[in-house]
Amino acid sequence: MNLVIAFTVLGALGMVSVLAYLIRKIGTAGKGLPVTSEWIDDLSLDRYRPMLRMLDGDDIAFLRSQPGFTANMAVKLRAQRAQIFRGYLRSLETDFGRVCAAIKLVMLQSQHDRPELAEALLRQQVTFACAMLSVRVHLSLYRVGLGGVEVSNLVKIFDGMRLELRNLVPAAGQMAA
Amino acid sequence: MPNADLIKVFEVISLIASAALAVKLFATSLWKHYPIFFLYFVFRVLNTAWPLLIDVNSKTYQKVWMLTEPISWLFHILVVVELYRLVLQGHKGIYTLGRWAMYGALAIAIPISVLSLIPHFKPRITQISRYMGYEIATARGIDFALAIFLLLILLFLSRYPIKLSRNVVVHATLYTLFFLAGAFTLFWRTISGLDANRATNLVFLGISCACIIAWLIFLSPHGEEVQANFPTISPQREKAALRQLASLNATLLKVSGK
């Protein structure tokens, strides 16, 4: 009985802590927003291009063929690349979050209901979360020397999504105008 | 001071604070913004006054309590609906999204609340009438569901750059604390039986008095003002923003394929 009461009290305190955290978060709403709306246009994806080659096994395969290149050097190289890659991922997450925040702001400032924009945003967020999880799994595998995944399916998914978005955006623009 | 006397003191404080809050809401015209909340406190004044006049061990007390309790539940639900309406009122762009969030929150809150009703240690509650037991269980379920609902709605709102008025934040915080206090003290009473009746009453009255006094202090006409310094983003820019999201996802998907 006392144990049940103790758990009840702990549960209540846990919920009060969650409440305090959420209220604090609402109080600091908008801190991650882009400073100006032009930031959206200025955001360049060029800085992420090195990511595409970073975990490529070709470099290490080439180095292996060179005299004096040891297995330990390969392990060290993988660890360094994984560390740099994580930095890119953090930056990518921040940029993605800021663009999402900008879209949320458009929705909040809209004079009309925007269900289609909400749906597009949710879909993008789910896609991003799944892709991020996949990348993290691959990164862990890369660190232990395993890797290699069929890329064509993922690209197909992305292409489908991109076409869908293209169809959606003009309609959304007209509605808001 | 014995527990029974302390309970009386809290009941009197609750009555005075509720009456003062109702008067303040009326005098400051805040009742126009929060009509259900205002009516709830008018009802609360009456609902706190009558137990001071009737013997708590009498049958009349039991009957009046059983009649007034469902009215309390109805007010609890309506004040939360009023709060949610106030939050979404100024944000037409997320009306549908807000509705989805509400359905989602209800779909989570109701089953959790129903599950919390399972423990009811029968041997300890045979002392009270069956109907009173059902009413206590229902009250606990409703309060717990409303507390979870409010937490989930706050979670949803915390994901958006929304600036809420201080009054709305005060409302959301105090309602959640108030409902949590109600749910947990009733749960404690259910598992401990009538032995813990005074202790649970004391805890609940103490927390509810603190909430009412906080409402009395923090709710003000100034608290209705919203100060938001968010950049204005034209609707035309959403096209660019959506493209950027797609491009970021494309980069990530390409990377994940390596």
Coordinates of C-alpha atoms in Angstrom, one line a residue:
Chain A
M1 CA 0.0 0.0 0.0
N2 CA 2.8 2.4 1.0
L3 CA 4.6 1.5 -2.2
V4 CA 1.5 2.4 -4.3
I5 CA 1.2 5.8 -2.5
A6 CA 5.0 6.4 -3.0
F7 CA 4.6 5.7 -6.7
T8 CA 1.5 7.9 -6.9
V9 CA 3.4 10.8 -5.2
L10 CA 6.4 10.2 -7.6
G11 CA 4.1 10.2 -10.6
A12 CA 2.5 13.5 -9.4
L13 CA 5.9 15.1 -8.9
G14 CA 7.0 13.8 -12.4
M15 CA 4.0 15.4 -14.0
V16 CA 4.5 18.7 -12.2
S17 CA 8.1 18.7 -13.4
V18 CA 6.9 18.1 -17.0
L19 CA 4.5 20.9 -16.5
A20 CA 7.2 23.3 -15.3
Y21 CA 9.5 22.3 -18.3
L22 CA 6.7 22.9 -20.8
I23 CA 5.7 26.3 -19.3
R24 CA 9.4 27.3 -19.4
K25 CA 9.7 26.2 -23.0
I26 CA 6.5 28.1 -24.1
G27 CA 7.9 31.1 -22.3
T28 CA 11.1 31.0 -24.5
A29 CA 9.1 30.3 -27.7
G30 CA 10.8 31.6 -30.9
K31 CA 14.4 31.5 -29.8
G32 CA 15.5 29.3 -32.6
L33 CA 13.8 31.3 -35.3
P34 CA 15.7 32.8 -38.2
V35 CA 16.6 36.4 -37.6
T36 CA 15.2 37.6 -40.9
S37 CA 12.8 35.9 -43.4
E38 CA 15.5 36.3 -46.1
W39 CA 17.5 33.6 -44.2
I40 CA 15.2 31.0 -45.9
D41 CA 16.4 32.0 -49.3
D42 CA 20.0 32.4 -48.3
L43 CA 20.2 28.9 -46.8
S44 CA 22.7 27.1 -49.0
L45 CA 22.9 23.4 -49.1
D46 CA 26.4 23.6 -50.7
R47 CA 28.0 23.3 -47.3
Y48 CA 26.5 19.8 -46.9
R49 CA 28.0 18.5 -50.1
P50 CA 31.1 17.1 -48.4
M51 CA 28.8 14.9 -46.4
L52 CA 27.8 13.0 -49.5
R53 CA 31.4 11.8 -50.0
M54 CA 32.6 11.7 -46.4
L55 CA 31.6 8.1 -45.7
D56 CA 32.4 6.9 -49.1
G57 CA 34.5 3.7 -48.8
D58 CA 36.5 4.5 -52.0
D59 CA 38.9 6.8 -50.2
I60 CA 39.8 4.2 -47.6
A61 CA 40.0 1.5 -50.3
F62 CA 42.5 3.8 -52.3
L63 CA 44.6 4.4 -49.1
R64 CA 44.7 0.7 -48.4
S65 CA 46.3 0.1 -51.7
Q66 CA 49.1 2.6 -50.8
P67 CA 52.2 1.2 -49.1
G68 CA 52.6 1.8 -45.4
F69 CA 48.8 2.2 -44.8
T70 CA 47.9 0.1 -41.8
A71 CA 44.6 -1.2 -40.3
N72 CA 45.0 1.1 -37.3
M73 CA 45.3 4.1 -39.6
A74 CA 42.0 3.1 -41.2
V75 CA 40.3 2.8 -37.8
K76 CA 41.6 6.2 -36.8
L77 CA 40.5 7.7 -40.2
R78 CA 37.0 6.3 -39.8
A79 CA 36.7 7.7 -36.2
Q80 CA 37.8 11.1 -37.4
R81 CA 35.4 11.2 -40.3
A82 CA 32.5 10.0 -38.1
Q83 CA 33.2 12.8 -35.7
I84 CA 33.2 15.4 -38.5
F85 CA 30.1 13.8 -40.0
R86 CA 28.3 14.2 -36.6
G87 CA 29.1 17.9 -36.7
Y88 CA 27.5 18.2 -40.2
L89 CA 24.4 16.3 -38.9
R90 CA 24.0 18.6 -36.0
S91 CA 24.2 21.6 -38.4
L92 CA 21.7 19.9 -40.7
E93 CA 19.3 19.3 -37.8
T94 CA 19.6 23.0 -36.7
D95 CA 18.9 24.2 -40.3
F96 CA 16.0 21.8 -40.6
G97 CA 14.5 23.0 -37.3
R98 CA 14.9 26.6 -38.3
V99 CA 13.1 26.1 -41.6
C100 CA 10.4 24.2 -39.8
A101 CA 10.1 27.1 -37.3
A102 CA 9.7 29.5 -40.2
I103 CA 6.9 27.5 -41.8
K104 CA 5.2 27.2 -38.4
L105 CA 5.5 31.0 -38.1
V106 CA 3.8 31.3 -41.6
M107 CA 1.0 29.1 -40.3
L108 CA 0.6 31.1 -37.1
Q109 CA 0.5 34.4 -38.9
S110 CA -1.9 33.1 -41.5
Q111 CA -5.5 34.5 -41.5
H112 CA -6.8 31.3 -42.9
D113 CA -6.7 27.7 -41.7
R114 CA -3.7 25.9 -43.3
P115 CA -4.3 22.1 -43.0
E116 CA -2.4 21.4 -46.2
L117 CA 0.7 23.2 -45.0
A118 CA 0.5 21.4 -41.6
E119 CA 0.2 18.1 -43.4
A120 CA 3.3 18.9 -45.6
L121 CA 5.3 20.0 -42.6
L122 CA 4.4 16.9 -40.6
R123 CA 5.3 14.6 -43.5
Q124 CA 8.7 16.4 -43.9
Q125 CA 9.4 16.1 -40.2
V126 CA 8.5 12.4 -40.2
T127 CA 10.7 11.8 -43.3
F128 CA 13.6 13.7 -41.7
A129 CA 13.3 11.8 -38.4
C130 CA 13.3 8.5 -40.2
A131 CA 16.2 9.5 -42.4
M132 CA 18.2 10.8 -39.5
L133 CA 17.7 7.5 -37.6
S134 CA 18.9 5.6 -40.7
V135 CA 22.0 7.8 -41.0
R136 CA 22.9 7.4 -37.3
V137 CA 22.6 3.6 -37.7
H138 CA 24.8 3.7 -40.8
L139 CA 27.3 5.9 -39.0
S140 CA 27.6 3.4 -36.2
L141 CA 28.1 0.6 -38.7
Y142 CA 30.7 2.8 -40.6
R143 CA 32.7 3.3 -37.4
V144 CA 33.1 -0.5 -36.9
G145 CA 34.0 -0.9 -40.5
L146 CA 30.7 -2.1 -41.9
G147 CA 28.6 -0.2 -44.4
G148 CA 27.0 -0.1 -47.9
V149 CA 23.3 0.2 -48.5
E150 CA 21.2 0.3 -51.6
V151 CA 20.6 4.0 -52.3
S152 CA 18.2 3.8 -55.2
N153 CA 15.0 3.1 -53.2
L154 CA 15.7 6.0 -50.8
V155 CA 16.2 8.4 -53.8
K156 CA 13.0 7.1 -55.3
I157 CA 11.1 7.9 -52.1
F158 CA 12.6 11.4 -52.1
D159 CA 11.7 12.1 -55.7
G160 CA 8.1 11.1 -55.1
M161 CA 7.9 13.4 -52.1
R162 CA 9.5 16.3 -54.0
L163 CA 6.9 16.0 -56.9
E164 CA 4.1 15.9 -54.4
L165 CA 5.4 19.1 -52.7
R166 CA 5.8 20.9 -56.1
N167 CA 2.1 20.2 -56.7
L168 CA 1.1 21.4 -53.3
V169 CA 3.0 24.6 -53.0
P170 CA 1.3 26.7 -55.7
A171 CA -2.1 25.9 -54.3
A172 CA -0.9 26.9 -50.8
G173 CA 0.5 30.1 -52.2
Q174 CA -2.7 31.0 -53.9
M175 CA -4.7 30.4 -50.7
A176 CA -2.5 32.6 -48.6
A177 CA -2.5 35.4 -51.2
Chain B
M1 CA -4.2 22.2 15.3
P2 CA -6.3 19.0 14.7
N3 CA -6.9 18.0 11.1
A4 CA -10.6 18.6 11.3
D5 CA -10.1 22.2 12.4
L6 CA -7.5 22.7 9.7
I7 CA -9.9 21.4 7.1
K8 CA -12.5 24.0 8.3
V9 CA -9.9 26.8 8.0
F10 CA -9.0 25.7 4.5
E11 CA -12.7 25.6 3.5
V12 CA -13.2 29.1 4.8
I13 CA -10.1 30.3 3.0
S14 CA -11.3 28.6 -0.2
L15 CA -14.7 30.2 0.1
I16 CA -13.3 33.7 0.7
A17 CA -10.7 33.4 -2.1
S18 CA -13.3 32.0 -4.6
A19 CA -15.7 34.9 -3.8
A20 CA -12.8 37.4 -4.1
L21 CA -11.8 35.9 -7.5
A22 CA -15.4 36.0 -8.8
V23 CA -15.6 39.7 -7.7
K24 CA -12.2 40.5 -9.3
L25 CA -13.2 38.8 -12.6
F26 CA -16.4 40.8 -12.7
A27 CA -14.9 44.1 -11.6
T28 CA -12.0 43.9 -14.2
S29 CA -14.4 42.7 -17.0
L30 CA -12.2 39.6 -17.3
W31 CA -15.4 37.5 -17.0
K32 CA -16.1 38.5 -20.6
H33 CA -12.9 36.7 -21.7
Y34 CA -13.5 33.8 -19.3
P35 CA -17.2 33.4 -18.9
I36 CA -17.2 29.7 -18.0
F37 CA -14.3 30.2 -15.5
F38 CA -16.3 33.0 -13.9
L39 CA -19.5 31.0 -13.7
Y40 CA -17.5 28.1 -12.3
F41 CA -16.2 30.3 -9.4
V42 CA -19.7 31.6 -8.8
F43 CA -20.8 27.9 -8.5
R44 CA -17.8 27.2 -6.4
V45 CA -18.7 29.8 -3.9
L46 CA -22.1 28.2 -3.4
N47 CA -20.6 24.7 -3.5
T48 CA -18.1 25.6 -0.8
A49 CA -20.6 27.4 1.4
W50 CA -23.2 24.7 1.8
P51 CA -20.9 22.1 3.4
L52 CA -20.1 24.6 6.1
L53 CA -23.8 24.7 7.0
I54 CA -24.6 20.9 6.9
D55 CA -23.3 18.1 9.1
V56 CA -20.8 16.2 7.0
N57 CA -22.0 12.9 8.5
S58 CA -25.7 13.4 7.6
K59 CA -27.6 11.8 4.7
T60 CA -28.6 15.3 3.5
Y61 CA -24.9 16.1 3.0
Q62 CA -24.4 12.9 1.0
K63 CA -27.4 13.6 -1.2
V64 CA -26.4 17.2 -1.9
W65 CA -22.8 16.2 -2.6
M66 CA -23.9 13.6 -5.1
L67 CA -26.1 16.1 -6.9
T68 CA -23.5 18.9 -7.0
E69 CA -20.5 16.7 -8.0
P70 CA -21.6 16.1 -11.6
I71 CA -22.1 19.9 -12.0
S72 CA -18.4 20.3 -10.9
W73 CA -17.3 17.7 -13.5
L74 CA -19.2 19.6 -16.2
F75 CA -17.5 22.9 -15.2
H76 CA -14.1 21.2 -15.2
I77 CA -14.5 20.0 -18.7
L78 CA -16.0 23.3 -19.9
V79 CA -13.2 25.4 -18.4
V80 CA -10.6 23.4 -20.3
V81 CA -12.6 23.7 -23.5
E82 CA -12.8 27.4 -22.9
L83 CA -9.0 27.6 -22.4
Y84 CA -8.3 25.7 -25.5
R85 CA -10.6 27.9 -27.5
L86 CA -8.8 31.0 -26.2
V87 CA -5.4 29.6 -27.2
L88 CA -6.5 28.8 -30.7
Q89 CA -8.6 31.9 -31.1
G90 CA -5.8 34.1 -32.3
H91 CA -4.2 31.5 -34.5
K92 CA -6.5 30.6 -37.4
G93 CA -3.7 29.1 -39.4
I94 CA -3.3 26.2 -37.0
Y95 CA -7.1 25.6 -36.4
T96 CA -7.1 22.1 -38.1
L97 CA -3.7 21.2 -36.6
G98 CA -5.0 22.2 -33.2
R99 CA -8.1 20.0 -33.7
W100 CA -5.8 17.1 -34.7
A101 CA -3.8 17.7 -31.6
M102 CA -6.9 17.8 -29.5
Y103 CA -8.1 14.4 -30.9
G104 CA -4.7 13.0 -30.3
A105 CA -4.5 14.3 -26.8
L106 CA -8.0 12.9 -26.0
A107 CA -7.0 9.5 -27.6
I108 CA -4.1 9.3 -25.2
A109 CA -5.6 10.9 -22.1
I110 CA -8.8 8.9 -21.9
P111 CA -7.3 5.4 -22.0
I112 CA -4.6 6.4 -19.4
S113 CA -7.3 7.8 -17.2
V114 CA -9.5 4.7 -17.6
L115 CA -6.4 2.5 -16.8
S116 CA -5.8 4.6 -13.6
L117 CA -9.3 3.6 -12.4
I118 CA -8.4 -0.1 -12.2
P119 CA -6.9 -0.1 -8.7
H120 CA -9.7 0.2 -6.2
F121 CA -8.8 -2.1 -3.3
K122 CA -12.4 -3.3 -2.6
P123 CA -12.1 -4.3 1.1
R124 CA -11.1 -0.7 2.0
I125 CA -14.0 1.0 0.3
T126 CA -17.0 -1.0 1.5
Q127 CA -17.5 1.7 4.1
I128 CA -18.8 4.2 1.7
S129 CA -21.9 3.8 -0.4
R130 CA -21.5 2.2 -3.8
Y131 CA -22.8 5.2 -5.7
M132 CA -20.5 7.6 -3.9
G133 CA -17.6 5.3 -4.8
Y134 CA -18.6 5.5 -8.4
E135 CA -18.8 9.3 -8.3
I136 CA -15.4 9.5 -6.7
A137 CA -13.9 7.2 -9.3
T138 CA -15.6 9.2 -12.1
A139 CA -14.3 12.5 -10.6
R140 CA -10.8 11.0 -10.4
G141 CA -11.0 9.8 -14.0
I142 CA -12.2 13.1 -15.3
D143 CA -9.6 15.2 -13.4
F144 CA -6.8 12.9 -14.4
A145 CA -7.9 12.9 -18.1
L146 CA -8.1 16.7 -18.1
A147 CA -4.6 17.0 -16.4
I148 CA -3.1 14.7 -19.1
F149 CA -5.0 16.5 -21.8
L150 CA -3.6 19.9 -20.7
L151 CA -0.1 18.6 -20.5
L152 CA -0.3 17.1 -24.0
I153 CA -1.8 20.4 -25.4
L154 CA 1.0 22.3 -23.7
L155 CA 3.5 19.9 -25.4
F156 CA 1.9 20.6 -28.7
L157 CA 2.0 24.4 -28.1
S158 CA 5.6 24.2 -27.0
R159 CA 6.5 22.9 -30.5
Y160 CA 5.3 26.2 -32.0
P161 CA 6.6 29.7 -31.7
I162 CA 3.4 30.8 -30.0
K163 CA 3.4 33.6 -27.5
L164 CA 0.6 33.1 -25.0
S165 CA -0.8 35.8 -22.8
R166 CA 0.3 35.6 -19.2
N167 CA -3.3 34.9 -18.1
V168 CA -3.5 31.9 -20.4
V169 CA -0.2 30.6 -19.1
V170 CA -1.4 31.1 -15.5
H171 CA -4.7 29.3 -16.4
A172 CA -3.0 26.4 -18.0
T173 CA -0.5 25.9 -15.2
L174 CA -3.0 26.3 -12.4
Y175 CA -5.7 24.1 -14.0
T176 CA -3.2 21.3 -14.5
L177 CA -2.0 21.5 -10.9
F178 CA -5.6 21.7 -9.7
F179 CA -6.7 18.7 -11.7
L180 CA -3.6 16.7 -10.8
A181 CA -4.2 17.5 -7.1
G182 CA -7.8 16.3 -7.4
A183 CA -6.9 13.1 -9.3
F184 CA -4.0 12.1 -7.0
T185 CA -5.7 12.8 -3.7
L186 CA -8.8 10.9 -4.8
F187 CA -6.5 8.0 -5.9
W188 CA -4.8 8.1 -2.6
R189 CA -8.2 8.0 -0.8
T190 CA -9.4 5.2 -3.0
I191 CA -6.5 2.9 -2.1
S192 CA -6.4 3.9 1.5
G193 CA -10.1 4.0 2.3
L194 CA -11.8 6.3 4.7
D195 CA -8.8 6.2 7.1
A196 CA -7.0 8.6 4.9
N197 CA -10.1 10.7 4.2
R198 CA -9.0 13.7 6.4
A199 CA -5.4 13.6 5.2
T200 CA -6.4 13.6 1.5
N201 CA -9.0 16.3 2.1
L202 CA -6.4 18.4 3.8
V203 CA -3.9 18.0 1.0
F204 CA -6.5 18.7 -1.7
L205 CA -7.9 21.7 0.1
G206 CA -4.4 23.1 0.7
I207 CA -3.4 22.8 -3.0
S208 CA -6.8 24.1 -4.3
C209 CA -6.6 27.1 -1.9
A210 CA -3.0 27.8 -3.2
C211 CA -4.3 27.6 -6.8
I212 CA -7.3 29.9 -6.2
I213 CA -5.0 32.5 -4.4
A214 CA -2.6 32.3 -7.3
W215 CA -5.4 32.9 -9.7
L216 CA -6.5 35.8 -7.6
I217 CA -3.0 37.3 -7.6
F218 CA -1.8 36.6 -11.2
L219 CA -5.0 37.1 -13.3
S220 CA -5.2 40.7 -14.4
P221 CA -6.3 42.8 -17.4
H222 CA -2.6 43.5 -18.1
G223 CA -2.0 39.7 -18.3
E224 CA -4.2 39.6 -21.5
E225 CA -1.5 41.4 -23.5
V226 CA 0.7 39.3 -25.7
Q227 CA 4.2 40.6 -26.4
A228 CA 5.7 38.7 -29.4
N229 CA 8.7 39.9 -31.3
F230 CA 8.7 37.2 -34.0
P231 CA 9.9 38.1 -37.5
T232 CA 7.1 38.5 -40.1
I233 CA 7.5 35.9 -42.8
S234 CA 5.4 36.5 -45.9
P235 CA 3.3 33.7 -47.2
Q236 CA 5.3 33.8 -50.5
R237 CA 8.4 32.6 -48.5
E238 CA 6.7 29.4 -47.5
K239 CA 7.4 28.1 -51.0
A240 CA 11.1 28.7 -50.5
A241 CA 10.9 27.2 -47.0
L242 CA 9.2 24.0 -48.2
R243 CA 11.8 23.7 -50.9
Q244 CA 14.6 24.0 -48.3
L245 CA 13.0 21.3 -46.2
A246 CA 12.8 19.0 -49.3
S247 CA 16.4 19.8 -50.1
L248 CA 17.6 19.1 -46.6
N249 CA 15.7 15.8 -46.6
A250 CA 17.2 15.0 -50.0
T251 CA 20.7 15.6 -48.6
L252 CA 20.0 13.4 -45.7
L253 CA 18.5 10.6 -47.7
K254 CA 21.5 10.6 -50.1
V255 CA 23.8 10.4 -47.1
S256 CA 21.9 7.6 -45.5
G257 CA 22.2 5.6 -48.7
K258 CA 26.0 5.7 -48.6

